[in-house]
Short mmCIF file of C-alpha atoms and ligand atoms in Angstrom, two decimals:
data_model
loop_
_atom_site.label_atom_id
_atom_site.label_comp_id
_atom_site.label_asym_id
_atom_site.label_seq_id
_atom_site.Cartn_x
_atom_site.Cartn_y
_atom_site.Cartn_z
CA UNK A 80 -28.07 5.96 17.27
CA UNK A 81 -26.80 5.97 13.71
CA UNK A 82 -27.04 2.89 11.54
CA UNK A 83 -23.20 2.67 11.64
CA UNK A 84 -23.31 2.62 15.45
CA UNK A 85 -25.96 -0.09 15.40
CA UNK A 86 -23.97 -2.21 12.97
CA UNK A 87 -20.75 -1.68 14.91
CA UNK A 88 -22.44 -2.89 18.10
CA UNK A 89 -23.65 -6.00 16.28
CA UNK A 90 -20.28 -6.51 14.61
CA UNK A 91 -18.39 -6.37 17.88
CA UNK A 92 -20.25 -9.33 19.27
CA UNK A 93 -19.29 -11.59 16.36
CA UNK A 94 -16.10 -10.08 14.85
CA UNK A 95 -13.13 -9.20 17.08
CA UNK A 96 -13.19 -5.43 17.48
CA UNK A 97 -16.03 -5.33 14.96
CA UNK A 98 -13.67 -5.23 12.00
CA UNK A 99 -11.91 -7.62 9.66
CA UNK A 100 -8.70 -5.56 9.58
CA UNK A 101 -7.55 -3.55 12.62
CA UNK A 102 -7.02 -0.02 11.26
CA UNK A 103 -10.66 0.14 10.12
CA UNK A 104 -11.68 0.28 13.78
CA UNK A 105 -10.89 4.01 14.27
CA UNK A 106 -8.75 2.87 17.23
CA UNK A 107 -6.26 5.73 17.05
CA UNK A 108 -8.68 8.50 16.06
CA UNK A 109 -11.58 7.48 18.31
CA UNK A 110 -15.27 7.22 17.48
CA UNK A 111 -17.34 4.67 15.62
CA UNK A 112 -16.17 3.34 12.26
CA UNK A 113 -18.38 4.34 9.37
CA UNK A 114 -20.05 1.44 7.59
CA UNK A 115 -20.25 1.98 3.85
CA UNK A 116 -23.11 1.00 1.60
CA UNK A 117 -21.62 1.85 -1.77
CA UNK A 118 -19.06 3.87 -3.64
CA UNK A 119 -19.09 5.86 -6.86
CA UNK A 120 -15.95 7.38 -8.31
CA UNK A 121 -14.25 9.56 -5.72
CA UNK A 122 -17.15 9.17 -3.25
CA UNK A 123 -18.41 6.67 -0.70
CA UNK A 124 -21.93 6.66 0.72
CA UNK A 125 -22.43 5.32 4.22
CA UNK A 126 -25.31 3.27 5.62
CA UNK A 127 -26.87 6.48 7.01
CA UNK A 128 -26.90 8.02 3.53
CA UNK A 129 -24.01 10.44 4.12
CA UNK A 130 -21.62 11.02 1.26
CA UNK A 131 -17.88 11.53 1.62
CA UNK A 132 -14.96 12.31 -0.66
CA UNK A 133 -12.94 9.13 -0.15
CA UNK A 134 -9.18 9.51 0.18
CA UNK A 135 -8.67 5.94 1.32
CA UNK A 136 -9.70 4.31 -1.98
CA UNK A 137 -9.51 0.86 -0.41
CA UNK A 138 -6.04 1.61 0.95
CA UNK A 139 -4.72 2.54 -2.45
CA UNK A 140 -6.26 -0.35 -4.39
CA UNK A 141 -8.58 1.84 -6.48
CA UNK A 142 -6.76 3.96 -9.02
CA UNK A 143 -9.94 4.66 -11.01
CA UNK A 144 -12.30 5.23 -8.11
CA UNK A 145 -15.24 3.14 -6.92
CA UNK A 146 -17.31 1.02 -9.25
CA UNK A 147 -15.49 2.03 -12.41
CA UNK A 148 -17.84 0.72 -15.13
CA UNK A 149 -15.17 -1.01 -17.26
CA UNK A 150 -13.90 -2.93 -14.23
CA UNK A 151 -17.37 -3.81 -12.93
CA UNK A 152 -18.44 -5.05 -16.36
CA UNK A 153 -15.31 -7.16 -16.79
CA UNK A 154 -15.79 -8.79 -13.38
CA UNK A 155 -19.52 -9.37 -13.86
CA UNK A 156 -19.12 -10.98 -17.23
CA UNK A 157 -16.27 -13.18 -15.98
CA UNK A 158 -18.38 -14.24 -12.97
CA UNK A 159 -21.23 -15.22 -15.25
CA UNK A 160 -18.88 -17.67 -16.96
CA UNK A 161 -17.77 -19.34 -13.74
CA UNK A 162 -16.30 -17.91 -10.55
CA UNK A 163 -13.47 -20.36 -9.95
CA UNK A 164 -12.02 -23.35 -11.76
CA UNK A 165 -8.80 -24.28 -10.04
CA UNK A 166 -7.41 -24.75 -13.53
CA UNK A 167 -5.49 -22.38 -15.80
CA UNK A 168 -7.35 -19.79 -17.89
CA UNK A 169 -6.41 -17.58 -20.84
CA UNK A 170 -6.83 -14.32 -18.93
CA UNK A 171 -4.27 -15.37 -16.31
CA UNK A 172 -1.71 -15.63 -19.09
CA UNK A 173 -2.76 -12.20 -20.36
CA UNK A 174 -2.45 -10.66 -16.90
CA UNK A 175 0.98 -12.24 -16.40
CA UNK A 176 2.07 -10.96 -19.84
CA UNK A 177 0.79 -7.49 -18.97
CA UNK A 178 2.75 -7.41 -15.71
CA UNK A 179 5.93 -8.73 -17.34
CA UNK A 180 5.64 -6.09 -20.08
CA UNK A 181 5.07 -3.31 -17.53
CA UNK A 182 7.85 -4.03 -15.04
CA UNK A 183 11.40 -4.18 -16.38
CA UNK A 184 12.71 -6.54 -13.68
CA UNK A 185 9.85 -9.04 -13.82
CA UNK A 186 10.48 -11.86 -16.29
CA UNK A 187 8.02 -14.26 -14.72
CA UNK A 188 5.21 -13.79 -12.26
CA UNK A 189 2.86 -15.88 -10.18
CA UNK A 190 -0.59 -14.70 -9.14
CA UNK A 191 -1.83 -14.95 -5.55
CA UNK A 192 -4.76 -13.44 -3.67
CA UNK A 193 -3.32 -10.88 -1.24
CA UNK A 194 -0.26 -8.75 -0.66
CA UNK A 195 0.56 -10.78 2.43
CA UNK A 196 0.58 -13.96 0.38
CA UNK A 197 2.82 -12.28 -2.20
CA UNK A 198 5.46 -11.17 0.32
CA UNK A 199 5.31 -14.44 2.25
CA UNK A 200 5.85 -16.42 -0.95
CA UNK A 201 8.59 -14.13 -2.27
CA UNK A 202 10.48 -14.42 1.02
CA UNK A 203 10.24 -18.21 0.93
CA UNK A 204 11.53 -18.15 -2.63
CA UNK A 205 14.42 -15.88 -1.65
CA UNK A 206 15.36 -18.18 1.21
CA UNK A 207 15.01 -21.30 -0.88
CA UNK A 208 17.02 -19.86 -3.75
CA UNK A 209 19.87 -18.49 -1.63
CA UNK A 210 19.95 -21.17 1.06
CA UNK A 211 20.05 -18.38 3.64
CA UNK A 212 17.65 -17.59 6.48
CA UNK A 213 17.85 -13.91 7.37
CA UNK A 214 15.76 -11.08 5.94
CA UNK A 215 16.53 -7.40 6.38
CA UNK A 216 13.52 -5.11 6.62
CA UNK A 217 13.03 -1.47 7.55
CA UNK A 218 11.21 0.03 10.52
CA UNK A 219 7.86 1.51 9.60
CA UNK A 220 7.51 -0.40 6.34
CA UNK A 221 4.67 -2.92 6.21
CA UNK A 222 4.70 -6.11 4.21
CA UNK A 223 1.50 -7.77 5.33
CA UNK A 224 1.02 -9.83 8.45
CA UNK A 225 3.64 -12.46 7.64
CA UNK A 226 5.12 -13.83 10.92
CA UNK A 227 8.70 -12.88 10.25
CA UNK A 228 7.88 -9.47 8.80
CA UNK A 229 5.83 -7.97 11.63
CA UNK A 230 8.54 -6.64 13.94
CA UNK A 231 8.89 -2.88 13.56
CA UNK A 232 6.01 -2.75 11.09
CA UNK A 233 4.07 0.27 9.98
CA UNK A 234 0.33 0.35 9.20
CA UNK A 235 -1.87 -1.17 11.93
CA UNK A 236 1.13 -2.38 13.94
CA UNK A 237 2.27 1.25 14.16
CA UNK A 238 -1.23 2.62 14.67
CA UNK A 239 -1.80 0.44 17.71
CA UNK A 240 1.80 0.64 18.95
CA UNK A 241 2.18 -3.16 18.98
CA UNK A 242 5.82 -3.99 19.71
CA UNK A 243 5.67 -7.43 18.12
CA UNK A 244 2.85 -9.90 17.95
CA UNK A 245 2.22 -12.79 20.31
CA UNK A 246 1.97 -15.88 18.16
CA UNK A 247 5.09 -15.04 16.19
CA UNK A 248 7.70 -17.61 17.20
CA UNK A 249 11.07 -16.54 18.54
CA UNK A 250 12.58 -18.36 15.56
CA UNK A 251 10.62 -16.28 13.04
CA UNK A 252 11.51 -13.06 14.84
CA UNK A 253 15.13 -14.21 15.00
CA UNK A 254 15.33 -14.55 11.24
CA UNK A 255 14.37 -10.89 10.76
CA UNK A 256 16.88 -8.09 10.96
CA UNK A 257 15.60 -4.51 11.07
CA UNK A 258 17.17 -1.17 10.26
CA UNK A 259 15.84 2.38 10.01
CA UNK A 260 14.47 3.44 6.59
CA UNK A 261 16.61 5.85 4.60
CA UNK A 262 19.72 5.08 6.65
CA UNK A 263 22.38 3.69 4.29
CA UNK A 264 24.94 3.38 7.08
CA UNK A 265 22.61 1.21 9.20
CA UNK A 266 21.92 -1.02 6.20
CA UNK A 267 25.62 -1.40 5.55
CA UNK A 268 26.23 -2.26 9.20
CA UNK A 269 23.49 -4.93 9.05
CA UNK A 270 25.13 -6.49 6.00
CA UNK A 271 28.46 -6.50 7.78
CA UNK A 272 27.07 -7.98 10.97
CA UNK A 273 25.28 -10.76 9.11
CA UNK A 274 27.76 -11.30 6.34
CA UNK A 275 26.77 -14.08 3.96
CA UNK A 276 23.55 -14.77 5.89
CA UNK A 277 21.03 -12.35 4.39
CA UNK A 278 18.69 -14.04 1.91
CA UNK A 279 16.85 -10.86 1.03
CA UNK A 280 16.31 -7.21 1.72
CA UNK A 281 12.62 -6.33 1.56
CA UNK A 282 11.72 -2.68 1.19
CA UNK A 283 8.84 -0.46 0.15
CA UNK A 284 10.60 1.64 -2.50
CA UNK A 285 8.38 4.48 -1.33
CA UNK A 286 7.40 3.83 2.27
CA UNK A 287 3.64 4.26 2.57
CA UNK A 288 2.72 2.53 5.82
CA UNK A 289 4.19 5.06 8.26
CA UNK A 290 2.56 7.83 6.27
CA UNK A 291 4.31 8.45 2.97
CA UNK A 292 8.10 8.70 3.17
CA UNK A 293 9.90 8.78 -0.19
CA UNK A 294 13.36 7.21 -0.44
CA UNK A 295 16.25 9.60 0.13
CA UNK A 296 18.35 10.09 -3.00
CA UNK A 297 20.70 7.14 -3.35
CA UNK A 298 19.06 4.93 -0.68
CA UNK A 299 17.57 2.37 -3.08
CA UNK A 300 20.74 2.38 -5.21
CA UNK A 301 22.77 1.72 -2.07
CA UNK A 302 20.60 -1.28 -1.20
CA UNK A 303 21.04 -2.56 -4.74
CA UNK A 304 24.83 -2.34 -4.42
CA UNK A 305 24.91 -4.02 -1.02
CA UNK A 306 22.73 -6.86 -2.30
CA UNK A 307 24.70 -7.37 -5.50
CA UNK A 308 27.99 -7.43 -3.61
CA UNK A 309 26.86 -10.11 -1.19
CA UNK A 310 24.52 -12.37 -3.15
CA UNK A 311 21.46 -11.10 -1.29
CA UNK A 312 18.21 -10.67 -3.24
CA UNK A 313 16.63 -7.24 -3.40
CA UNK A 314 12.86 -7.46 -3.02
CA UNK A 315 10.79 -4.39 -3.80
CA UNK A 316 7.41 -4.56 -2.13
CA UNK A 317 5.37 -2.64 -4.71
CA UNK A 318 1.99 -3.71 -3.36
CA UNK A 319 1.10 -0.02 -3.03
CA UNK A 320 3.43 1.65 -5.54
CA UNK A 321 2.89 -0.85 -8.37
CA UNK A 322 0.74 0.71 -11.13
CA UNK A 323 0.03 3.64 -8.76
CA UNK A 324 3.20 5.69 -8.74
CA UNK A 325 3.45 5.03 -12.47
CA UNK A 326 2.73 2.19 -14.88
CA UNK A 327 6.22 0.74 -14.37
CA UNK A 328 6.11 1.06 -10.59
CA UNK A 329 8.73 2.63 -8.34
CA UNK A 330 11.48 0.55 -9.96
CA UNK A 331 10.95 2.42 -13.22
CA UNK A 332 10.55 5.79 -11.54
CA UNK A 333 13.78 5.45 -9.57
CA UNK A 334 15.66 3.33 -12.12
CA UNK A 335 16.65 0.65 -9.62
CA UNK A 336 16.21 -3.00 -10.59
CA UNK A 337 15.12 -5.43 -7.87
CA UNK A 338 15.51 -9.22 -8.14
CA UNK A 339 11.98 -9.84 -6.90
CA UNK A 340 8.85 -7.69 -6.79
CA UNK A 341 5.56 -8.04 -4.98
CA UNK A 342 2.36 -6.47 -6.30
CA UNK A 343 -1.25 -6.17 -5.15
CA UNK A 344 -3.90 -3.45 -4.76
CA UNK A 345 -4.16 -1.60 -8.12
CA UNK A 346 -3.34 -4.70 -10.19
CA UNK A 347 -6.49 -6.39 -8.84
CA UNK A 348 -8.86 -3.55 -9.71
CA UNK A 349 -10.32 -3.77 -6.19
CA UNK A 350 -10.49 -7.57 -6.12
CA UNK A 351 -8.33 -10.03 -4.16
CA UNK A 352 -5.53 -10.40 -6.67
CA UNK A 353 -1.81 -9.95 -6.05
CA UNK A 354 1.43 -11.28 -7.46
CA UNK A 355 5.11 -11.86 -6.96
CA UNK A 356 7.61 -12.02 -9.75
CA UNK A 357 11.16 -11.38 -10.83
CA UNK A 358 14.10 -12.97 -12.56
CA UNK A 359 13.15 -16.11 -14.47
CA UNK A 360 16.01 -18.15 -12.98
CA UNK A 361 14.62 -17.41 -9.51
CA UNK A 362 10.95 -17.86 -10.37
CA UNK A 363 11.71 -21.24 -11.94
CA UNK A 364 12.84 -22.48 -8.56
CA UNK A 365 9.13 -22.64 -7.69
CA UNK A 366 7.10 -25.84 -7.87
CA UNK A 367 6.25 -27.48 -10.21
CA UNK A 368 9.50 -26.60 -12.03
CA UNK A 369 11.64 -26.43 -8.90
CA UNK A 370 11.38 -27.61 -5.30
CA UNK A 371 10.15 -24.43 -3.55
CA UNK A 372 6.50 -24.92 -2.75
CA UNK A 373 3.78 -22.32 -3.20
CA UNK A 374 0.14 -22.79 -4.22
CA UNK A 375 -3.42 -21.43 -3.91
CA UNK A 376 -6.97 -22.65 -4.60
CA UNK A 377 -8.10 -19.18 -5.64
CA UNK A 378 -4.80 -18.00 -7.16
CA UNK A 379 -5.47 -16.36 -10.51
CA UNK A 380 -9.18 -16.35 -9.75
CA UNK A 381 -11.01 -15.60 -13.01
CA UNK A 382 -13.20 -12.80 -11.63
CA UNK A 383 -10.28 -11.04 -9.93
CA UNK A 384 -8.08 -11.52 -12.97
CA UNK A 385 -10.70 -10.04 -15.30
CA UNK A 386 -11.01 -7.01 -13.01
CA UNK A 387 -7.24 -6.66 -12.77
CA UNK A 388 -6.85 -6.85 -16.54
CA UNK A 389 -9.51 -4.17 -16.98
CA UNK A 390 -7.75 -1.90 -14.47
CA UNK A 391 -4.34 -2.36 -16.10
CA UNK A 392 -5.86 -1.86 -19.53
CA UNK A 393 -7.26 1.50 -18.35
CA UNK A 394 -3.90 2.41 -16.83
CA UNK A 395 -2.09 1.66 -20.08
CA UNK A 396 -4.58 3.29 -22.43
CA UNK A 397 -5.48 6.37 -20.41
CA UNK A 398 -2.05 7.04 -18.85
CA UNK A 399 -3.68 8.77 -15.85
CA UNK A 400 -0.36 9.47 -14.13
CA UNK A 401 0.41 13.02 -15.36
CA UNK A 402 -3.08 14.22 -14.39
CA UNK A 403 -2.87 12.45 -11.00
CA UNK A 404 0.45 14.20 -10.44
CA UNK A 405 -1.10 17.57 -11.31
CA UNK A 406 -4.05 17.11 -8.95
CA UNK A 407 -1.75 15.80 -6.22
CA UNK A 408 0.56 18.79 -6.60
CA UNK A 409 -2.37 21.22 -6.35
CA UNK A 410 -3.55 19.44 -3.23
CA UNK A 411 -0.09 19.33 -1.70
CA UNK A 412 0.51 23.05 -2.32
CA UNK A 413 -2.95 23.90 -1.02
CA UNK A 414 -2.52 21.83 2.13
CA UNK A 415 0.82 23.43 2.87
CA UNK A 416 -0.59 26.93 2.38
CA UNK A 417 -3.72 26.13 4.39
CA UNK A 418 -1.85 24.80 7.41
CA UNK A 419 0.66 27.66 7.26
CA UNK A 420 -2.16 30.22 7.20
CA UNK A 421 -3.52 28.73 10.43
CA UNK A 422 -0.09 28.48 12.04
CA UNK A 423 -0.18 24.67 12.12
CA UNK A 424 3.19 22.97 11.63
CA UNK A 425 2.79 20.31 8.96
CA UNK A 426 4.99 18.33 6.60
CA UNK A 427 3.56 16.64 3.53
CA UNK A 428 5.05 13.33 2.41
CA UNK A 429 4.23 12.67 -1.22
CA UNK A 430 5.13 10.56 -4.23
CA UNK A 431 2.75 10.79 -7.18
CA UNK A 432 -0.84 10.16 -6.10
CA UNK A 433 0.24 8.84 -2.69
CA UNK A 434 0.64 11.22 0.20
CA UNK A 435 0.09 11.97 3.85
CA UNK A 436 0.26 14.82 6.34
CA UNK A 437 2.57 14.72 9.35
CA UNK A 438 1.83 17.34 11.96
CA UNK A 439 5.42 18.34 12.65
CA UNK A 440 7.68 21.02 11.25
CA UNK A 441 10.53 18.55 10.75
CA UNK A 442 11.14 16.65 7.55
CA UNK A 443 10.12 13.00 7.99
CA UNK A 444 12.73 10.53 6.74
CA UNK A 445 12.01 7.46 8.83
CA UNK A 446 9.70 5.79 11.33
CA UNK A 447 11.13 7.73 14.29
CA UNK A 448 10.21 10.96 12.49
CA UNK A 449 6.74 9.66 11.66
CA UNK A 450 6.14 8.72 15.30
CA UNK A 451 7.35 12.10 16.41
CA UNK A 452 4.51 13.85 14.55
CA UNK A 453 1.45 14.99 16.53
CA UNK A 454 -0.96 12.08 16.12
CA UNK A 455 -3.51 13.54 18.54
CA UNK A 456 -3.78 16.50 16.17
CA UNK A 457 -4.17 14.08 13.27
CA UNK A 458 -7.13 12.52 15.11
CA UNK A 459 -8.75 15.97 15.48
CA UNK A 460 -8.05 16.73 11.84
CA UNK A 461 -9.54 13.39 10.79
CA UNK A 462 -12.81 14.10 12.64
CA UNK A 463 -12.94 17.71 11.44
CA UNK A 464 -12.71 16.51 7.84
CA UNK A 465 -15.16 13.68 8.40
CA UNK A 466 -17.72 16.21 9.63
CA UNK A 467 -17.06 18.18 6.41
CA UNK A 468 -17.76 15.10 4.30
CA UNK A 469 -14.20 13.96 3.63
CA UNK A 470 -12.97 10.50 4.62
CA UNK A 471 -9.24 10.29 5.36
CA UNK A 472 -7.48 7.14 6.57
CA UNK A 473 -8.27 6.74 10.28
CA UNK A 474 -4.58 6.83 11.25
CA UNK A 475 -1.69 9.23 10.78
CA UNK A 476 0.46 6.26 9.71
CA UNK A 477 -1.47 5.55 6.53
CA UNK A 478 -1.34 6.99 3.07
CA UNK A 479 -3.97 9.10 1.35
CA UNK A 480 -4.63 7.85 -2.16
CA UNK A 481 -5.93 9.89 -5.04
CA UNK A 482 -7.89 8.28 -7.83
CA UNK A 483 -8.62 9.60 -11.32
CA UNK A 484 -12.06 10.79 -10.14
CA UNK A 485 -10.63 13.25 -7.63
CA UNK A 486 -10.80 16.48 -9.58
CA UNK A 487 -10.45 20.16 -8.85
CA UNK A 488 -13.87 20.30 -7.11
CA UNK A 489 -12.95 17.62 -4.60
CA UNK A 490 -9.56 19.23 -4.00
CA UNK A 491 -11.28 22.59 -3.43
CA UNK A 492 -13.70 21.01 -0.93
CA UNK A 493 -10.81 19.48 0.97
CA UNK A 494 -8.81 22.69 1.05
CA UNK A 495 -11.88 24.61 2.24
CA UNK A 496 -12.15 22.14 5.14
CA UNK A 497 -8.45 22.64 5.92
CA UNK A 498 -9.00 26.41 6.15
CA UNK A 499 -11.52 25.93 8.93
CA UNK A 500 -9.28 23.55 10.91
CA UNK A 501 -8.07 25.50 13.91
CA UNK A 502 -5.68 22.79 15.08
N1 PMP B 297 2.85 -4.75 1.31
C1 PMP B 297 2.52 -3.46 1.39
C2 PMP B 297 3.50 -2.43 0.97
C3 PMP B 297 1.24 -3.10 1.84
O1 PMP B 297 0.91 -1.81 1.93
C4 PMP B 297 0.33 -4.10 2.20
C5 PMP B 297 -1.08 -3.79 2.70
N2 PMP B 297 -1.40 -2.50 2.93
C6 PMP B 297 0.73 -5.43 2.10
C7 PMP B 297 1.99 -5.73 1.64
C8 PMP B 297 -0.19 -6.54 2.47
O2 PMP B 297 -1.20 -6.64 1.55
P1 PMP B 297 -2.61 -7.32 1.94
O3 PMP B 297 -3.25 -6.41 2.92
O4 PMP B 297 -3.31 -7.45 0.62
O5 PMP B 297 -2.28 -8.66 2.53
#
């Protein structure tokens, strides 16, 4: 028995499924989840002492790899000065200023502790500000485990094929309208059907929870037009793309301006720190200025904020994005060539340092396409790579994330492992 197997057995008797978040359980790829002891740069080391190139990077949260010294030092020194005050601090203001300066559409921002909290709060704000109830979302996108946003979700909901979740009230489900991603006609039809009733459209500007599916040309612009024409707020969920696809997020890359934005992952430097922000006139509808309530004991937590500031400082000073793009392109080209050489149909979805492999020869534009890929083959691929010392996400519906510490050596190791994958 490995130490991971031992720990998993113990975990299962006190934690449902042995994990604190479902996809970690290896449910769709089979086998025992690997328990990690530590991480360094591009690598993680498990409790049995095995070392893996890590392409999960805490589900995209780590842009600079594990235990980046600047981030660790910033968090440690902040912790030594007090781990939580429940009162405002200078660094919170600095982090808010940094976010506002980075994202063109964000004039004001509020810090929270998770992406779920960010989307939940932004949706409440959108409803409160518009006086409307309905939210349009897209199949295969994931916005956290907010009641009204689960139907048709990607990530773990897709991995486990959960149609909806018990515990979500009919009312909450009723207030959610869904449409296929990258289908402008379906979005238009939803606006028509619910004319004057849509508070917000929430979308991942690059879908990354059904595997990576970039927006089709014009799709985001079309959503912007529909929203503007009908007084609906456009909410970009940039929890993954923010500070990962580029310093200014997907909104800068695609030149489309949302009304509201949610952030998480990279902006917290690997700590529980997230945010929602947008137009000042909307944000000032929040308490204590306005009547829309939102709060948090640990919001703007000083340790998380110090780590987030350190991460964003690195992102601004080092501008890692061109090099990430170069490494990602090498990997993408190599993967394509490697699968082709072995006669394995595969499509790569990629945007910047975010990507995923779909085992299908068809282009993947939406959730139906992502589901149509061969997920049993993904499971075999996952275990083949794991045996070669490479940790991929344990689901074909999740993104692979590069960090700045993935260099040509790690790419070469991965491509070598692809060459020996028979299918
Ligand atoms: N939005 C998106 C786009 C996400 O990918 C995620 C999590 N993967 C969330 C929201 C929820 O964030 P969290 O897990 O921090 O609650």
